[in-house]
Amino acid sequence: MQGVLEYVPGNSILHRCNPVTKLLLSLSICIACFMSGNVAVLLGFLAVDLAIGYVGGIFEKALTLLRGMAKVCAFLFVLQVIVVRSGEPLFFFVTDRGLWLAVRISLRLMGASIPLALVLAVTQMNDLSNALVAVLHLPYKYAFTLTTSIRFIPVFMEELAGIMEAQTARGVEFDTKNFFRKMQLILPLCLPLMITSVRKADANAVAVEARGFNLRTRTSAYKTYPFTAMDALVAVFSLCALVVGFVC
């Protein structure tokens, strides 16, 4: 799933929408997925996620995210089926309630995790931080902290990949299919990754201080972020998604 959070240039409908509107869309779908308990509705939200990827010209990214989340949800599915013992037994240790809860949890997690990643892939972080400050009047230091943390996720993933490649060159077999063995090999890499992260954070702090970070205000941005008719349609769709999630 490396590279799924990186910005993809384009001129699609989603690219042209206001960053705040796109953030509203992703949060609305996320909340609606967690509020809904209807399997058909949750499958519909998954279809909406794929439609967002298609409209934004990042359908391959959407499929990659779906495949990655499906692997995580498969583990949670099995765990939920094993843990839940209430309900009528179906076969072996599986109960109808455990199976039903496992399906709903898996669909909720997949439907709620994909939209934000897709929206970030069609939104530049500078535009997102500036829009949060200019439109929502969020203090710049909070907007900067949010967007910087998002921006550093792919950087840290690349750092981890580089550390794993260095360890592979020394004979460490990270391609093992044993999940617990793989976790045992990856966990020791957290220390060098943390050291690298602290160094990058310190260098970034020095850079922003040198560029007058404390002098930044809401009127410092040179771009404006008006709301268009398309933004209104996306906002209405977001509200409809929330209503469907609460009702169903």
Coordinates of C-alpha atoms in Angstrom, one line a residue:
M1 CA 0.0 0.0 0.0
Q2 CA 3.0 2.2 -0.3
G3 CA 2.3 5.5 -2.1
V4 CA -1.5 5.4 -1.7
L5 CA -1.5 8.7 0.3
E6 CA 0.7 10.6 -2.2
Y7 CA -1.0 13.4 -4.2
V8 CA -2.0 12.5 -7.8
P9 CA -2.1 15.6 -10.1
G10 CA -5.2 15.9 -12.2
N11 CA -8.1 18.0 -13.3
S12 CA -11.1 15.9 -12.2
I13 CA -14.2 17.1 -10.5
L14 CA -12.7 16.1 -7.1
H15 CA -9.4 17.9 -7.8
R16 CA -11.4 21.1 -8.5
C17 CA -13.6 20.9 -5.4
N18 CA -12.9 23.0 -2.3
P19 CA -10.6 21.1 0.1
V20 CA -13.0 21.7 3.0
T21 CA -15.8 20.1 0.9
K22 CA -13.7 17.1 0.1
L23 CA -12.9 16.7 3.8
L24 CA -16.6 16.9 4.6
L25 CA -17.3 14.2 2.1
S26 CA -14.8 11.8 3.6
L27 CA -15.8 12.4 7.2
S28 CA -19.5 12.1 6.3
I29 CA -19.0 8.7 4.7
C30 CA -16.8 7.6 7.6
I31 CA -19.4 8.6 10.3
A32 CA -22.2 7.1 8.2
C33 CA -20.4 3.7 8.0
F34 CA -19.9 3.5 11.7
M35 CA -23.5 4.5 12.4
S36 CA -25.2 2.1 9.9
G37 CA -25.8 -1.5 10.8
N38 CA -27.3 -2.5 7.5
V39 CA -25.1 -4.7 5.4
A40 CA -26.7 -3.5 2.1
V41 CA -26.0 0.1 3.1
L42 CA -22.4 -0.7 4.0
L43 CA -21.9 -2.4 0.7
G44 CA -23.4 0.7 -1.0
F45 CA -20.8 2.9 0.8
L46 CA -18.1 0.7 -0.4
A47 CA -19.4 1.2 -3.9
V48 CA -19.4 5.0 -3.3
D49 CA -15.8 4.7 -2.3
L50 CA -14.9 3.1 -5.5
A51 CA -17.0 5.6 -7.4
I52 CA -15.0 8.4 -5.7
G53 CA -11.8 6.8 -6.9
Y54 CA -13.2 6.5 -10.4
V55 CA -14.4 10.1 -10.6
G56 CA -11.0 11.4 -9.1
G57 CA -9.0 9.4 -11.7
I58 CA -7.4 7.2 -8.9
F59 CA -9.4 4.0 -9.3
E60 CA -6.3 1.9 -9.1
K61 CA -5.5 3.5 -5.7
A62 CA -9.0 2.7 -4.6
L63 CA -8.6 -0.9 -5.5
T64 CA -5.2 -1.1 -3.8
L65 CA -6.7 0.4 -0.6
L66 CA -9.6 -2.0 -0.8
R67 CA -7.3 -5.0 -1.2
G68 CA -5.1 -3.8 1.7
M69 CA -8.0 -3.3 4.0
A70 CA -9.5 -6.6 3.0
K71 CA -6.4 -8.4 4.4
V72 CA -6.7 -6.6 7.7
C73 CA -10.5 -7.2 7.9
A74 CA -10.0 -10.9 7.1
F75 CA -8.0 -11.2 10.3
L76 CA -10.6 -9.2 12.3
F77 CA -13.3 -11.3 10.7
V78 CA -11.8 -14.5 12.0
L79 CA -11.1 -13.0 15.4
Q80 CA -14.7 -11.8 15.8
V81 CA -16.1 -15.1 14.8
I82 CA -13.9 -16.9 17.4
V83 CA -14.6 -14.4 20.2
V84 CA -18.4 -14.0 19.9
R85 CA -20.1 -17.0 21.4
S86 CA -23.6 -15.7 21.7
G87 CA -26.4 -16.6 19.3
E88 CA -27.4 -19.8 17.6
P89 CA -24.6 -22.2 16.5
L90 CA -24.3 -22.6 12.7
F91 CA -21.3 -24.9 12.3
F92 CA -18.4 -25.9 14.6
F93 CA -17.8 -22.8 16.9
V94 CA -19.4 -20.3 14.5
T95 CA -22.6 -18.6 15.7
D96 CA -25.1 -16.6 13.6
R97 CA -24.5 -13.5 15.8
G98 CA -20.7 -13.8 15.6
L99 CA -20.9 -14.2 11.8
W100 CA -23.2 -11.2 11.5
L101 CA -21.1 -9.0 13.7
A102 CA -17.9 -10.0 11.9
V103 CA -19.4 -9.1 8.5
R104 CA -20.6 -5.7 9.8
I105 CA -17.3 -4.8 11.5
S106 CA -15.3 -5.7 8.4
L107 CA -17.6 -3.7 6.0
R108 CA -17.6 -0.7 8.4
L109 CA -13.8 -0.7 8.6
M110 CA -13.3 -0.9 4.9
G111 CA -16.0 1.7 4.1
A112 CA -14.7 4.2 6.7
S113 CA -11.0 3.9 6.0
I114 CA -10.9 4.4 2.2
P115 CA -12.6 7.8 1.6
L116 CA -10.1 9.9 3.6
A117 CA -7.1 8.3 1.8
L118 CA -8.8 8.9 -1.6
V119 CA -9.6 12.6 -0.7
L120 CA -6.0 13.1 0.4
A121 CA -4.8 11.7 -2.9
V122 CA -6.6 14.4 -4.8
T123 CA -5.8 17.3 -2.5
Q124 CA -2.5 19.1 -2.0
M125 CA -1.5 19.4 1.7
N126 CA -0.8 23.1 1.3
D127 CA -4.3 23.7 -0.1
L128 CA -5.8 21.7 2.7
S129 CA -4.0 23.6 5.5
N130 CA -4.7 27.0 3.9
A131 CA -8.4 26.1 3.4
L132 CA -8.8 25.0 7.0
V133 CA -7.3 28.3 8.1
A134 CA -9.1 30.6 5.6
V135 CA -12.5 28.9 5.5
L136 CA -12.9 27.2 8.9
H137 CA -10.8 29.8 10.8
L138 CA -8.7 27.0 12.3
P139 CA -5.4 28.3 13.9
Y140 CA -2.6 27.8 11.5
K141 CA -0.4 25.9 13.9
Y142 CA -3.1 23.2 14.3
A143 CA -3.7 23.0 10.5
F144 CA 0.0 22.8 9.9
T145 CA 0.4 20.0 12.5
L146 CA -2.5 18.1 10.9
T147 CA -1.3 18.3 7.4
T148 CA 2.4 17.7 8.3
S149 CA 1.5 14.5 10.2
I150 CA -0.4 13.3 7.1
R151 CA 2.5 14.4 4.8
F152 CA 5.0 12.4 6.8
I153 CA 3.1 9.1 6.7
P154 CA 4.4 8.1 3.2
V155 CA 7.9 9.5 4.2
F156 CA 8.0 7.1 7.2
M157 CA 6.8 4.3 5.0
E158 CA 9.6 4.9 2.6
E159 CA 12.1 5.0 5.5
L160 CA 10.8 1.7 6.8
A161 CA 11.0 0.2 3.3
G162 CA 14.6 1.4 3.1
I163 CA 15.5 -0.1 6.5
M164 CA 13.9 -3.4 5.6
E165 CA 15.9 -3.5 2.3
A166 CA 19.1 -2.9 4.3
Q167 CA 18.2 -5.7 6.6
T168 CA 17.2 -8.0 3.7
A169 CA 20.7 -7.4 2.2
R170 CA 22.1 -8.6 5.5
G171 CA 20.2 -11.9 5.3
V172 CA 16.9 -11.1 7.1
E173 CA 14.0 -12.9 5.5
F174 CA 11.0 -10.5 5.6
D175 CA 9.2 -12.4 2.9
T176 CA 8.1 -15.1 5.3
K177 CA 4.4 -16.0 5.2
N178 CA 4.3 -16.5 9.0
F179 CA 2.5 -13.4 10.3
F180 CA 3.9 -13.7 13.9
R181 CA 7.4 -14.3 12.6
K182 CA 7.1 -11.3 10.3
M183 CA 6.0 -9.1 13.2
Q184 CA 8.9 -10.4 15.3
L185 CA 11.3 -9.2 12.5
I186 CA 9.6 -5.8 12.0
L187 CA 9.2 -4.7 15.6
P188 CA 13.0 -4.2 16.2
L189 CA 13.0 -1.8 13.3
C190 CA 10.8 0.6 15.2
L191 CA 13.8 2.0 17.1
P192 CA 15.8 3.2 14.0
L193 CA 12.6 4.4 12.4
M194 CA 11.8 6.5 15.6
I195 CA 15.3 7.9 15.6
T196 CA 15.0 8.9 11.9
S197 CA 11.5 10.4 12.6
V198 CA 12.8 12.5 15.5
R199 CA 15.7 13.9 13.3
K200 CA 13.3 14.7 10.5
A201 CA 10.8 16.4 12.9
D202 CA 13.7 18.5 14.4
A203 CA 14.9 19.6 11.0
N204 CA 11.4 20.4 9.9
A205 CA 10.8 22.5 13.1
V206 CA 14.0 24.5 12.4
A207 CA 13.0 25.1 8.8
V208 CA 9.5 26.4 9.6
E209 CA 10.8 28.7 12.3
A210 CA 13.3 30.1 9.9
R211 CA 10.4 30.9 7.5
G212 CA 8.4 32.9 10.0
F213 CA 6.0 30.2 11.2
N214 CA 4.9 32.2 14.3
L215 CA 4.1 35.2 12.0
R216 CA 1.6 33.3 9.9
T217 CA -2.0 34.5 10.1
R218 CA -5.3 33.7 8.4
T219 CA -4.7 36.4 5.7
S220 CA -1.2 35.2 4.9
A221 CA -2.3 32.8 2.2
Y222 CA -2.2 34.1 -1.4
K223 CA -4.9 31.7 -2.7
T224 CA -8.6 31.9 -2.2
Y225 CA -10.9 28.9 -1.9
P226 CA -14.4 29.8 -3.0
F227 CA -17.4 27.4 -2.9
T228 CA -18.9 26.5 -6.3
A229 CA -22.0 24.7 -7.4
M230 CA -20.1 21.4 -7.5
D231 CA -19.1 22.0 -3.9
A232 CA -22.8 22.5 -3.0
L233 CA -23.7 19.2 -4.7
V234 CA -20.9 17.3 -2.9
A235 CA -22.1 18.9 0.4
V236 CA -25.7 17.8 -0.2
F237 CA -24.5 14.3 -1.1
S238 CA -22.4 14.2 2.2
L239 CA -25.5 15.2 4.2
C240 CA -27.6 12.5 2.5
A241 CA -24.9 10.0 3.3
L242 CA -25.1 11.0 7.0
V243 CA -28.9 10.7 7.0
V244 CA -28.7 7.2 5.4
G245 CA -26.1 6.1 7.9
F246 CA -28.2 7.3 10.9
V247 CA -31.6 6.0 9.6
C248 CA -30.3 2.6 8.3

